[in-house]
PDB file of C-alpha atoms and ligand atoms in Angstrom:
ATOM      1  CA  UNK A   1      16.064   3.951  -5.375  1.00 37.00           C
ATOM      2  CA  UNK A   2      13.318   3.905  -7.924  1.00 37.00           C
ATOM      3  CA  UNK A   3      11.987   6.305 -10.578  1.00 37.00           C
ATOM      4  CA  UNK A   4      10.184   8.695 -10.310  1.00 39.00           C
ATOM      5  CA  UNK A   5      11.988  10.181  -6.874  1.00 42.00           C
ATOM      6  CA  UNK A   6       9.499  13.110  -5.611  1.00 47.00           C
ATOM      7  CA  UNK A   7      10.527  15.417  -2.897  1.00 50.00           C
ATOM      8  CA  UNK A   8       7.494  17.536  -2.702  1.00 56.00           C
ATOM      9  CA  UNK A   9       6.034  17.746   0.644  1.00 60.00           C
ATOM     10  CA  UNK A  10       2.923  15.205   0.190  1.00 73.00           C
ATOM     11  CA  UNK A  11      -0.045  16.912   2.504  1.00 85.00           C
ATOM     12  CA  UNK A  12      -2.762  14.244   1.416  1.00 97.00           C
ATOM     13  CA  UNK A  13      -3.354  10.895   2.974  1.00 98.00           C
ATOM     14  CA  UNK A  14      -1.059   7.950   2.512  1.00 98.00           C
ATOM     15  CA  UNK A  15      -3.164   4.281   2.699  1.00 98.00           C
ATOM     16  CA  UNK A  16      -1.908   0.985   2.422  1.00 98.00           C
ATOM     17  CA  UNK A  17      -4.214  -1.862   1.548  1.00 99.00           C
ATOM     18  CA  UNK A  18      -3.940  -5.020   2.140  1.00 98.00           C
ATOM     19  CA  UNK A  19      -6.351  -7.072  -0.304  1.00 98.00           C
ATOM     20  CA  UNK A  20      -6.961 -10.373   1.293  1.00 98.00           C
ATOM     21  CA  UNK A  21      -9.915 -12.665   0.654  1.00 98.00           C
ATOM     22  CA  UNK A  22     -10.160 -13.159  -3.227  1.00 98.00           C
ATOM     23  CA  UNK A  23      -9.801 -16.735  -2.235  1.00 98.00           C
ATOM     24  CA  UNK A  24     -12.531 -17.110   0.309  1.00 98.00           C
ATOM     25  CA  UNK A  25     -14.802 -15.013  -1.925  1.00 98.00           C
ATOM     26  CA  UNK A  26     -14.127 -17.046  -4.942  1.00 98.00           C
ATOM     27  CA  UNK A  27     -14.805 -20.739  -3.244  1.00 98.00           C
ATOM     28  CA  UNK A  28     -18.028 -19.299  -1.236  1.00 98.00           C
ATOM     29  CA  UNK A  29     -19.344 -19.068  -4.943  1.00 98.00           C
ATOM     30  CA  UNK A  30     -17.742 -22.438  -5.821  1.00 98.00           C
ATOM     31  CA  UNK A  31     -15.522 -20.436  -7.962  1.00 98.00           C
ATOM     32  CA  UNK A  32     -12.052 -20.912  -8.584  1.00 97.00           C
ATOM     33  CA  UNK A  33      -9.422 -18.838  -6.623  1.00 97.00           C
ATOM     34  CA  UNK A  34      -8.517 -17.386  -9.992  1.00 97.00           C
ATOM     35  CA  UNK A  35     -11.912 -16.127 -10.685  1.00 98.00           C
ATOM     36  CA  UNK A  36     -11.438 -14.198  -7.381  1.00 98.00           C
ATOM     37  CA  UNK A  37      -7.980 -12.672  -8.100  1.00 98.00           C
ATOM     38  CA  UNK A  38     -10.022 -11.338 -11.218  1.00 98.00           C
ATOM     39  CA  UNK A  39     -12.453  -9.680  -9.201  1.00 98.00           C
ATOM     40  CA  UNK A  40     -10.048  -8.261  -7.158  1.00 98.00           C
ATOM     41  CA  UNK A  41      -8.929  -6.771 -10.037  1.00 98.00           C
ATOM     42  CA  UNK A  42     -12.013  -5.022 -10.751  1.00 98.00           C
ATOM     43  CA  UNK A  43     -12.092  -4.105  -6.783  1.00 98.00           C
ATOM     44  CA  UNK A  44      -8.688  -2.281  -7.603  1.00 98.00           C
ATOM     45  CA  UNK A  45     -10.055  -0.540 -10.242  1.00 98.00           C
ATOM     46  CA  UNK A  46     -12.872   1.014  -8.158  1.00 98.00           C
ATOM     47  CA  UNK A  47     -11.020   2.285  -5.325  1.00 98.00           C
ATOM     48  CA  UNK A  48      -8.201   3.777  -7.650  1.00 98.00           C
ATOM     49  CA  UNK A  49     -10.468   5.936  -8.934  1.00 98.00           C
ATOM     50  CA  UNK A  50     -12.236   6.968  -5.482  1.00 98.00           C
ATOM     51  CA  UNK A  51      -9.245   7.501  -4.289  1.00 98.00           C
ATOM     52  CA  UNK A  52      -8.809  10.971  -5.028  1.00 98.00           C
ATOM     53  CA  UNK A  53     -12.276  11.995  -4.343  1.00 97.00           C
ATOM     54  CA  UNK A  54     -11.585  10.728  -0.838  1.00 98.00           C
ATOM     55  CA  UNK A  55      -8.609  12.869   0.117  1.00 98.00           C
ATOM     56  CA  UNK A  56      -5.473   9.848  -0.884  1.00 98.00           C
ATOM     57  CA  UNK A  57      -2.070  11.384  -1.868  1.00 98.00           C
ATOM     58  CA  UNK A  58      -0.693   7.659  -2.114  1.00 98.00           C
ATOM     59  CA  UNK A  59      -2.721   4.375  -2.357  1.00 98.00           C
ATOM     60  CA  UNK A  60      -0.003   1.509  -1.576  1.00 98.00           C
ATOM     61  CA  UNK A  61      -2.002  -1.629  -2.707  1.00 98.00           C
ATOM     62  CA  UNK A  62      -0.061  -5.476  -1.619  1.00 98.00           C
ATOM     63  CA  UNK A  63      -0.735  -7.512  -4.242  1.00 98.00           C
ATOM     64  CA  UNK A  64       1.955 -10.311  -3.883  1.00 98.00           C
ATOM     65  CA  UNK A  65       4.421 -10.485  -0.904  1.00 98.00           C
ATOM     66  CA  UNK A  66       7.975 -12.348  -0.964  1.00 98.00           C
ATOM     67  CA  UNK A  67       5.941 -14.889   0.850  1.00 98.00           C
ATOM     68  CA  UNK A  68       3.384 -15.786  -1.483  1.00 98.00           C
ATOM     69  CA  UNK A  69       5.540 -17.702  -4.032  1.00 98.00           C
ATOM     70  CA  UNK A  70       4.772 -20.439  -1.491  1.00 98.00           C
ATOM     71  CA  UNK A  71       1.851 -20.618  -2.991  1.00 97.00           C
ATOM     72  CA  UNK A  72       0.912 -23.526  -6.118  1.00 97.00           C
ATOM     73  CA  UNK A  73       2.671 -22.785  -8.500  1.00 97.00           C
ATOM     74  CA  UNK A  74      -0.463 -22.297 -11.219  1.00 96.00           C
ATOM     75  CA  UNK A  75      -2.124 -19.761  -8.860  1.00 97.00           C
ATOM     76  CA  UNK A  76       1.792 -17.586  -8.572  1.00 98.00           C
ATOM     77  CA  UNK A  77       1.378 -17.949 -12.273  1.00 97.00           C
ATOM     78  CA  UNK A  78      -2.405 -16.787 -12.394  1.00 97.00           C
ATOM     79  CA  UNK A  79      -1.319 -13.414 -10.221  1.00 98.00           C
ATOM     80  CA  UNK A  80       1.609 -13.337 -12.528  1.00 98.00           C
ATOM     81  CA  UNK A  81      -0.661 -12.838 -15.304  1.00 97.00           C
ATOM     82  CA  UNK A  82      -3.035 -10.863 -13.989  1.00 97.00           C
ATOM     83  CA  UNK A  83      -0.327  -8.445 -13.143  1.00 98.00           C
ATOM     84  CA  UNK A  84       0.829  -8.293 -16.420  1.00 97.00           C
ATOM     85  CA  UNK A  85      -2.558  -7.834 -18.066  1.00 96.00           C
ATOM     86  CA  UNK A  86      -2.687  -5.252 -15.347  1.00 96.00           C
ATOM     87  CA  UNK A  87       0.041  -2.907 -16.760  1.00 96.00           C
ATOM     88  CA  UNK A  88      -1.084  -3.583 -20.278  1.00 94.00           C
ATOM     89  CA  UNK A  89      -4.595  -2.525 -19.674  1.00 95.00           C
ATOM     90  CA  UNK A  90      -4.705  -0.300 -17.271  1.00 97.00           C
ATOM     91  CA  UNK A  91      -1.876   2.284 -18.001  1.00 97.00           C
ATOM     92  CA  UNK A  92      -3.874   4.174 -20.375  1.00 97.00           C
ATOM     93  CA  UNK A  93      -6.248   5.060 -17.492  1.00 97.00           C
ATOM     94  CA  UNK A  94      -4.138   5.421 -15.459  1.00 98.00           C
ATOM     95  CA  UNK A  95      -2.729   8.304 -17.162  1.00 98.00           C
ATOM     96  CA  UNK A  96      -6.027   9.959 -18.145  1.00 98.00           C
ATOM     97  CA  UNK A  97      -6.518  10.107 -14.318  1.00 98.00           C
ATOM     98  CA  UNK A  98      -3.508  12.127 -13.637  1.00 98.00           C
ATOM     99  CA  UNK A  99      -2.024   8.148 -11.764  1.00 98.00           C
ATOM    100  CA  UNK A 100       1.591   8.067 -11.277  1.00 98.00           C
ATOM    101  CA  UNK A 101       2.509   4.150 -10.548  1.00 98.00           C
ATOM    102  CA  UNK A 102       5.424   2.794  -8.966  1.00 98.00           C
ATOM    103  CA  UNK A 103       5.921  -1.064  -7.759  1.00 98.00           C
ATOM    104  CA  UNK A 104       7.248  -1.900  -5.028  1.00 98.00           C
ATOM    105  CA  UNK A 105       9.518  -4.755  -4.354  1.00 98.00           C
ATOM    106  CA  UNK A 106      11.790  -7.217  -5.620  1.00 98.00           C
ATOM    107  CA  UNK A 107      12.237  -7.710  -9.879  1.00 97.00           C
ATOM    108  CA  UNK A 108      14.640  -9.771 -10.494  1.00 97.00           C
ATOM    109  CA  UNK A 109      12.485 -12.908  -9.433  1.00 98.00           C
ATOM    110  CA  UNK A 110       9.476 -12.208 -11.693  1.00 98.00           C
ATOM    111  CA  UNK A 111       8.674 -13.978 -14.539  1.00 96.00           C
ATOM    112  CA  UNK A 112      10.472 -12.696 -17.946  1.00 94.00           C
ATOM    113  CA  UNK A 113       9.076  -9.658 -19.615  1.00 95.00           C
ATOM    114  CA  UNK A 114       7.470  -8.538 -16.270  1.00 97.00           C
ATOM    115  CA  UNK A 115      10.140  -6.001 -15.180  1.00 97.00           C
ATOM    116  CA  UNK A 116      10.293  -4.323 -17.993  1.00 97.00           C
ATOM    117  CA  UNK A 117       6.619  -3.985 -18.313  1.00 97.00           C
ATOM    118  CA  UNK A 118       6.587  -2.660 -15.318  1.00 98.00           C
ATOM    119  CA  UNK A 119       9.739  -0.195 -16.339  1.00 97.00           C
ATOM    120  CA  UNK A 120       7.097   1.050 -19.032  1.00 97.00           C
ATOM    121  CA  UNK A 121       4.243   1.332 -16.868  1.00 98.00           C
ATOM    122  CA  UNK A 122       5.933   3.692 -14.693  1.00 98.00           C
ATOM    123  CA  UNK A 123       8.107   5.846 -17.658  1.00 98.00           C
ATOM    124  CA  UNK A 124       4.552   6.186 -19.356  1.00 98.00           C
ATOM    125  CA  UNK A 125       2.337   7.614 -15.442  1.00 98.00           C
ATOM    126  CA  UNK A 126       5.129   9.638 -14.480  1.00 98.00           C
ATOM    127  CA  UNK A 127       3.801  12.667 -15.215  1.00 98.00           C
ATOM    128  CA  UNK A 128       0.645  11.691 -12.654  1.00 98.00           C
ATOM    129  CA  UNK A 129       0.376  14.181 -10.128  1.00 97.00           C
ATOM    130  CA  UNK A 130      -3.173  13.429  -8.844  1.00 98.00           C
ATOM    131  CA  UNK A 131      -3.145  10.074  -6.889  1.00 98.00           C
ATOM    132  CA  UNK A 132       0.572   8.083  -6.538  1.00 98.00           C
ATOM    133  CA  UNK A 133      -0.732   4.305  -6.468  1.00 98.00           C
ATOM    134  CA  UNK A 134       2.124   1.944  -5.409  1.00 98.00           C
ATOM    135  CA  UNK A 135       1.268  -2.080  -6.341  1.00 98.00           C
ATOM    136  CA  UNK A 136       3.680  -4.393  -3.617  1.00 98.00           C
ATOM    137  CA  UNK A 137       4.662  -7.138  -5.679  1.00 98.00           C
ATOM    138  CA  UNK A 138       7.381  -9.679  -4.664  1.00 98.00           C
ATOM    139  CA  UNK A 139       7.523  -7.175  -1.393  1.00 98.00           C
ATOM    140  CA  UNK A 140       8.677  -8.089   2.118  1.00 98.00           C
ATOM    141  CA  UNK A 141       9.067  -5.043   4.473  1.00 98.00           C
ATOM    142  CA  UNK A 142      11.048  -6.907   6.304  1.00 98.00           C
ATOM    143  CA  UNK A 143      13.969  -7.031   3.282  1.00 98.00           C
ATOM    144  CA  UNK A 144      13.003  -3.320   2.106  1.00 98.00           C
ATOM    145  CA  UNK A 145      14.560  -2.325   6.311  1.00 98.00           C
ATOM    146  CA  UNK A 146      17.343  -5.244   6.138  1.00 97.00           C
ATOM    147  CA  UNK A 147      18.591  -4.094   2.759  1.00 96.00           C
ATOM    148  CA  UNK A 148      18.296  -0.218   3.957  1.00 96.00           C
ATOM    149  CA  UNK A 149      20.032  -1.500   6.731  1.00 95.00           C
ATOM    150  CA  UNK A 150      22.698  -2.303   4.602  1.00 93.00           C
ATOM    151  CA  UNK A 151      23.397   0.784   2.757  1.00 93.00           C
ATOM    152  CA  UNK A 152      23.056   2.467   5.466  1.00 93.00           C
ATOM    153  CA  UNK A 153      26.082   0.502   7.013  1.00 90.00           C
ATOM    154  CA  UNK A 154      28.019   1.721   4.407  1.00 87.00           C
ATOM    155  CA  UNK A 155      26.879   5.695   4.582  1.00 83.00           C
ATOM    156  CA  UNK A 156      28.091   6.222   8.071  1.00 80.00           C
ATOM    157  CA  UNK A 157      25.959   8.373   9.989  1.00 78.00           C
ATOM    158  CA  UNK A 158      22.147   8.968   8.745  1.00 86.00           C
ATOM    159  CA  UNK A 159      19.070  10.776   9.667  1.00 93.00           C
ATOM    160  CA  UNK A 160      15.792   9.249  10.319  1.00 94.00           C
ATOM    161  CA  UNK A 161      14.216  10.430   7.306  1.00 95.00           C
ATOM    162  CA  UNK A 162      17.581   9.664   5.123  1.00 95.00           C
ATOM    163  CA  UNK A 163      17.128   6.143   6.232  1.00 96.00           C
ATOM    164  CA  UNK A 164      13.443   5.932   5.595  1.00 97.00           C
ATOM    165  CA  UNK A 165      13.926   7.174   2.046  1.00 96.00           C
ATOM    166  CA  UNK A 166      16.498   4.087   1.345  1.00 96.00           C
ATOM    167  CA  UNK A 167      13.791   2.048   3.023  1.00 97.00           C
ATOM    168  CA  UNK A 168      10.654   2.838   0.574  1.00 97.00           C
ATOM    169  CA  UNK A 169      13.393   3.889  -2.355  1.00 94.00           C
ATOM    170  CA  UNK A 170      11.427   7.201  -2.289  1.00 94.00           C
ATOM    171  CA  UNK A 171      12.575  10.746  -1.370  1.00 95.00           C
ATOM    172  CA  UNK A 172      10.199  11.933   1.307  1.00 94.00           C
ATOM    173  CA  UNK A 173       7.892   9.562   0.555  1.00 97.00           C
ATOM    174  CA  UNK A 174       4.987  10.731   3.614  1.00 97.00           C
ATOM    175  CA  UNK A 175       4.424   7.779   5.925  1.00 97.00           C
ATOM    176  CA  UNK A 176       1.180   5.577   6.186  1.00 98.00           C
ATOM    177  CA  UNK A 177      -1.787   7.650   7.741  1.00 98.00           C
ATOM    178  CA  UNK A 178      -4.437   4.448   7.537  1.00 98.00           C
ATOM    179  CA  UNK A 179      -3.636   0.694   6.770  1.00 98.00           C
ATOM    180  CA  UNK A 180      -6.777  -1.375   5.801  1.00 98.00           C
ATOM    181  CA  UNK A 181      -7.057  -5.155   5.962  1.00 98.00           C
ATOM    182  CA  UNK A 182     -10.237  -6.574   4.095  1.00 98.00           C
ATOM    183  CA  UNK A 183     -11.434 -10.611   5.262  1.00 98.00           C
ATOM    184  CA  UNK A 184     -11.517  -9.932   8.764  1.00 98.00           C
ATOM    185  CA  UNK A 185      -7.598 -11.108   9.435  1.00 97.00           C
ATOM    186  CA  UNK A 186      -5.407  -8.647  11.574  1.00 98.00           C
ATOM    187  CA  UNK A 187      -2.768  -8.757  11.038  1.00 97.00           C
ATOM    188  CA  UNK A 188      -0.032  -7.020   9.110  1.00 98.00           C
ATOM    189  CA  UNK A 189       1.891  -9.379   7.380  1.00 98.00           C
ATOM    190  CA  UNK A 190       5.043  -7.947   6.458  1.00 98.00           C
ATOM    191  CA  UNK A 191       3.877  -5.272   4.963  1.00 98.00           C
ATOM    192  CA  UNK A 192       4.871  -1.692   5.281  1.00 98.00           C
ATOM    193  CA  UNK A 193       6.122  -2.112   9.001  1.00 98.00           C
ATOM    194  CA  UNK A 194       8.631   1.238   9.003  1.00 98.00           C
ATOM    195  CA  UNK A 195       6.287   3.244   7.524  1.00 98.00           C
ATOM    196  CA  UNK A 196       3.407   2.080   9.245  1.00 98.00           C
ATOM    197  CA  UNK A 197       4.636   3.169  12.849  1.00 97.00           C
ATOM    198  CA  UNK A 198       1.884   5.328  13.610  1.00 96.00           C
ATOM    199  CA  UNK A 199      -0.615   4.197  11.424  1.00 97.00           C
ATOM    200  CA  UNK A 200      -4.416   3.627  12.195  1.00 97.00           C
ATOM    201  CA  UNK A 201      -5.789   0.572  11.672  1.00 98.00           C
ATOM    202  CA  UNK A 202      -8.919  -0.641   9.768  1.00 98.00           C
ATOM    203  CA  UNK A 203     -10.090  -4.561   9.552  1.00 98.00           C
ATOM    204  CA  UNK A 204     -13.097  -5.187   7.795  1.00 98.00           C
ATOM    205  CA  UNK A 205     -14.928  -8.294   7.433  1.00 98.00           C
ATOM    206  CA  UNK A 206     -15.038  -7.557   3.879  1.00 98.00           C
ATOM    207  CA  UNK A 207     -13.700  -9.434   1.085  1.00 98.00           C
ATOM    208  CA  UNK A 208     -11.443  -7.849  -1.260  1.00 98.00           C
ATOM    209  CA  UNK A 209     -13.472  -8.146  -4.378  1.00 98.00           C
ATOM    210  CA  UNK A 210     -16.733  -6.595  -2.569  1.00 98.00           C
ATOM    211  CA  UNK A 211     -14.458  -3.901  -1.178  1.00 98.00           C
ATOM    212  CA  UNK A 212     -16.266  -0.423  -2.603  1.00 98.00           C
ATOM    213  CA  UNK A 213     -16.070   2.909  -2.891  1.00 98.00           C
ATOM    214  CA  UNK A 214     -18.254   3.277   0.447  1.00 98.00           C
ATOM    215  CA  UNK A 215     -16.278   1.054   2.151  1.00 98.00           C
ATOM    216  CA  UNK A 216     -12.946   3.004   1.821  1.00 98.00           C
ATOM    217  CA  UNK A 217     -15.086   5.513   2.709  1.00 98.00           C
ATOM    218  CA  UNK A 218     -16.365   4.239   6.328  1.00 98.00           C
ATOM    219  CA  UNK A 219     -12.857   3.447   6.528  1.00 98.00           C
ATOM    220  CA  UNK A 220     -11.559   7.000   6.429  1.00 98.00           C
ATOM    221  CA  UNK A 221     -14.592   8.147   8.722  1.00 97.00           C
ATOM    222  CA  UNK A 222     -13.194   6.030  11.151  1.00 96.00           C
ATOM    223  CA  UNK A 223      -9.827   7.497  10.911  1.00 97.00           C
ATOM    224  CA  UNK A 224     -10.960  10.696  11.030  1.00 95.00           C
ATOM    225  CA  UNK A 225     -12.584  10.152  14.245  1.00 93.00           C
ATOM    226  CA  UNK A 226      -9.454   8.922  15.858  1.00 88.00           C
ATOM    227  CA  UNK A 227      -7.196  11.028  17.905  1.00 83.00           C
ATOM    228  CA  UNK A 228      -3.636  11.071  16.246  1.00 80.00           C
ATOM    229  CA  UNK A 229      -1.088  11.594  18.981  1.00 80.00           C
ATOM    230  CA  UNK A 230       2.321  10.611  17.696  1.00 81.00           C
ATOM    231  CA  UNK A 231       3.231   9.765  21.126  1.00 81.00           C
ATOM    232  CA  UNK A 232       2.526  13.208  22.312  1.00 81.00           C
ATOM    233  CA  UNK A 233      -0.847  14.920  24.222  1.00 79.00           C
ATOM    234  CA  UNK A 234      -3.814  16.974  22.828  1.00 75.00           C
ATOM    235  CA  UNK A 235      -3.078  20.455  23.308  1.00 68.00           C
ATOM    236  CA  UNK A 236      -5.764  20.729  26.257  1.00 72.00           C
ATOM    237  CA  UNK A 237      -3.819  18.466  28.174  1.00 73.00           C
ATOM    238  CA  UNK A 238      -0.614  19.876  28.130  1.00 69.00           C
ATOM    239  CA  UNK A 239       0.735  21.415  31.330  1.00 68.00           C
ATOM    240  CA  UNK A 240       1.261  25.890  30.518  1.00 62.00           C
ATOM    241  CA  UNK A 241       4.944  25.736  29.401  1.00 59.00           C
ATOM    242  CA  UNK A 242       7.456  27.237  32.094  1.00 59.00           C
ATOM    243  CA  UNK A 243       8.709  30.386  30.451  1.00 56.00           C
ATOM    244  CA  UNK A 244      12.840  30.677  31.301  1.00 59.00           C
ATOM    245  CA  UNK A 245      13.843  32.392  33.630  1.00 57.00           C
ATOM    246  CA  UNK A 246      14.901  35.803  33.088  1.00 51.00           C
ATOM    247  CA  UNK A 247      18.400  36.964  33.896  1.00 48.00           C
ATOM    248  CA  UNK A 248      18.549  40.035  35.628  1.00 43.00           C
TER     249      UNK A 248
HETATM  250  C1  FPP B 301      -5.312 -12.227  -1.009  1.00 78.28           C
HETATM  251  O1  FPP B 301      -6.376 -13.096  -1.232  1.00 78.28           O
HETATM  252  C2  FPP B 301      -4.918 -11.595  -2.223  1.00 78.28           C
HETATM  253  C3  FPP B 301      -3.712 -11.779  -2.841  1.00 78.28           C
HETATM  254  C4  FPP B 301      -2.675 -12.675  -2.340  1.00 78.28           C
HETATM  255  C5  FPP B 301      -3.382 -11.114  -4.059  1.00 78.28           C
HETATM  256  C6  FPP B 301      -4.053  -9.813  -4.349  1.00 78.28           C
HETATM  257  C7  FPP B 301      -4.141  -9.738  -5.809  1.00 78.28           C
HETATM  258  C8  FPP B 301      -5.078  -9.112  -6.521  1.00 78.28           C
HETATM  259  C9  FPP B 301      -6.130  -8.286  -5.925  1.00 78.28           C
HETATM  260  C10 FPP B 301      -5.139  -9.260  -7.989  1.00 78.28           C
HETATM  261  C11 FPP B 301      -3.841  -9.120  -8.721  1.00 78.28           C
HETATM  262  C12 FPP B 301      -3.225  -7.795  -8.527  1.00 78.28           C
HETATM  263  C13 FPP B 301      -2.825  -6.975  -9.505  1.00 78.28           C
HETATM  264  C14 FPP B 301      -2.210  -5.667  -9.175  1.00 78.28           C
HETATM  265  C15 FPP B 301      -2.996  -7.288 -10.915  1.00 78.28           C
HETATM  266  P1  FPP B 301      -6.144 -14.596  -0.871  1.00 78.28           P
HETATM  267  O2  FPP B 301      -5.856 -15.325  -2.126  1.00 78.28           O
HETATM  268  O3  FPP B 301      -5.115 -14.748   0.182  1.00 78.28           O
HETATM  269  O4  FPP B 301      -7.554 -14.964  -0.314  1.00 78.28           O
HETATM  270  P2  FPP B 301      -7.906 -16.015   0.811  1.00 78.28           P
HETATM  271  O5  FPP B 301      -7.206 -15.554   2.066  1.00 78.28           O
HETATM  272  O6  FPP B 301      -9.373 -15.912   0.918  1.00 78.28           O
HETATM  273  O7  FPP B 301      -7.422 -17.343   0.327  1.00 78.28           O
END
């Protein structure tokens, strides 16, 4: 489990981002792929602090999954970095905004220093009670389930929701309500796949770093629009319910 366990009921909208197409962006403008991890930086920036405006509880952003450290070993470094500037920088902000952050994910393979800046980053938000922005770094959902899995072996028999909360490490934690994708992929790549079971889905053909404030905002029109079942029927198409029969 992490810090900063909550087990107030959260009524606002969970969304889960996933920020692809730095890359692209960058090399369209004969930039290098750095350049566009740095504007997806600022991109971050913008939509934590729409978020709030725009109705989000929880903002889960993926900013490097357990797969990425496939990636050349300069540019793991680069997003290493940038992370690191990113708790430096940003945590003052953060906490003038009333932003509680959490990461998400593995520590122990970061580079040194990096888990305990993120240790500080989250003592120093944890009073945030406005927007709950959790960063997915060195994050598989695939391992967060297997490793649930796990203790969950061990603690005999478990509820649903008992073995959701060892699967995000939060108490009550309210399942994903939207899931973007920006670049036009669709796909979900590992990422949130328990808590995403009845989430809506959003692909834009947007990259990350142009990704705005109006943009998260067609997104949630478009959720709003859609008809949230949960595997059941709108009321006007339910059948009256048989009373039971009364015994004489
Ligand atoms: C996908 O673009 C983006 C990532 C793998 C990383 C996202 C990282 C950031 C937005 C910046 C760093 C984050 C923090 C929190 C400091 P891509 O590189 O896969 O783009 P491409 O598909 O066009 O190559």
């Amino acid at each position: 489990m992490q810090s900063g366990l909550s087990s107030k009921p959260q009524t606002k909208l969970h969304v889960g981002i996933i920020m692809d197409g730095n890359g692209r962006w960058a090399t369209r403008r004969r930039m290098s792929r750095l350049r566009g991890h740095e504007a997806g930086v600022e991109a971050i920036r913008r939509v934590v602090e729409a978020a709030p405006k725009q109705g989000l509880g929880t903002l889960t952003l993926y900013a490097f999954s357990s797969d990425n450290w496939r990636r050349p070993k300069a540019e793991v470094s680069a997003l290493m970095s940038l992370l690191r500037f990113y708790l430096a920088s940003e945590v003052e902000s953060l906490v003038r905004n009333g932003v509680r952050l959490t990461v998400i994910g593995r520590r122990d393979r970061l580079p040194a220093g990096i888990a305990d800046a993120i240790g500080r980053a989250e003592a120093a938000t944890a009073g945030g009670d406005v927007l709950h922005l959790r960063i997915a770094v060195d994050y598989s959902a695939r391992d967060a389930i297997l490793n649930a899995a796990l203790k969950a072996a061990s603690a005999g028999q478990l509820t649903r929701e008992a073995f959701s909360d060892l699967v995000t490490g939060e108490a009550g934690l309210r399942d994903v309500d939207l899931v973007i994708r920006t670049s036009g992929e669709k796909r979900l790549s590992d990422f949130m796949l328990w808590e995403s079971a009845y989430a809506e889905l959003h692909f834009t053909e947007k990259m990350w770093p142009d990704f705005r404030e109006d943009d998260l905002a067609e997104a949630l029109i478009s959720f709003h629009g859609r008809e949230r079942r949960f595997g059941g029927l709108q009321p006007e198409a339910m059948e009256p319910r048989e009373e039971p029969a009364l015994s004489a």
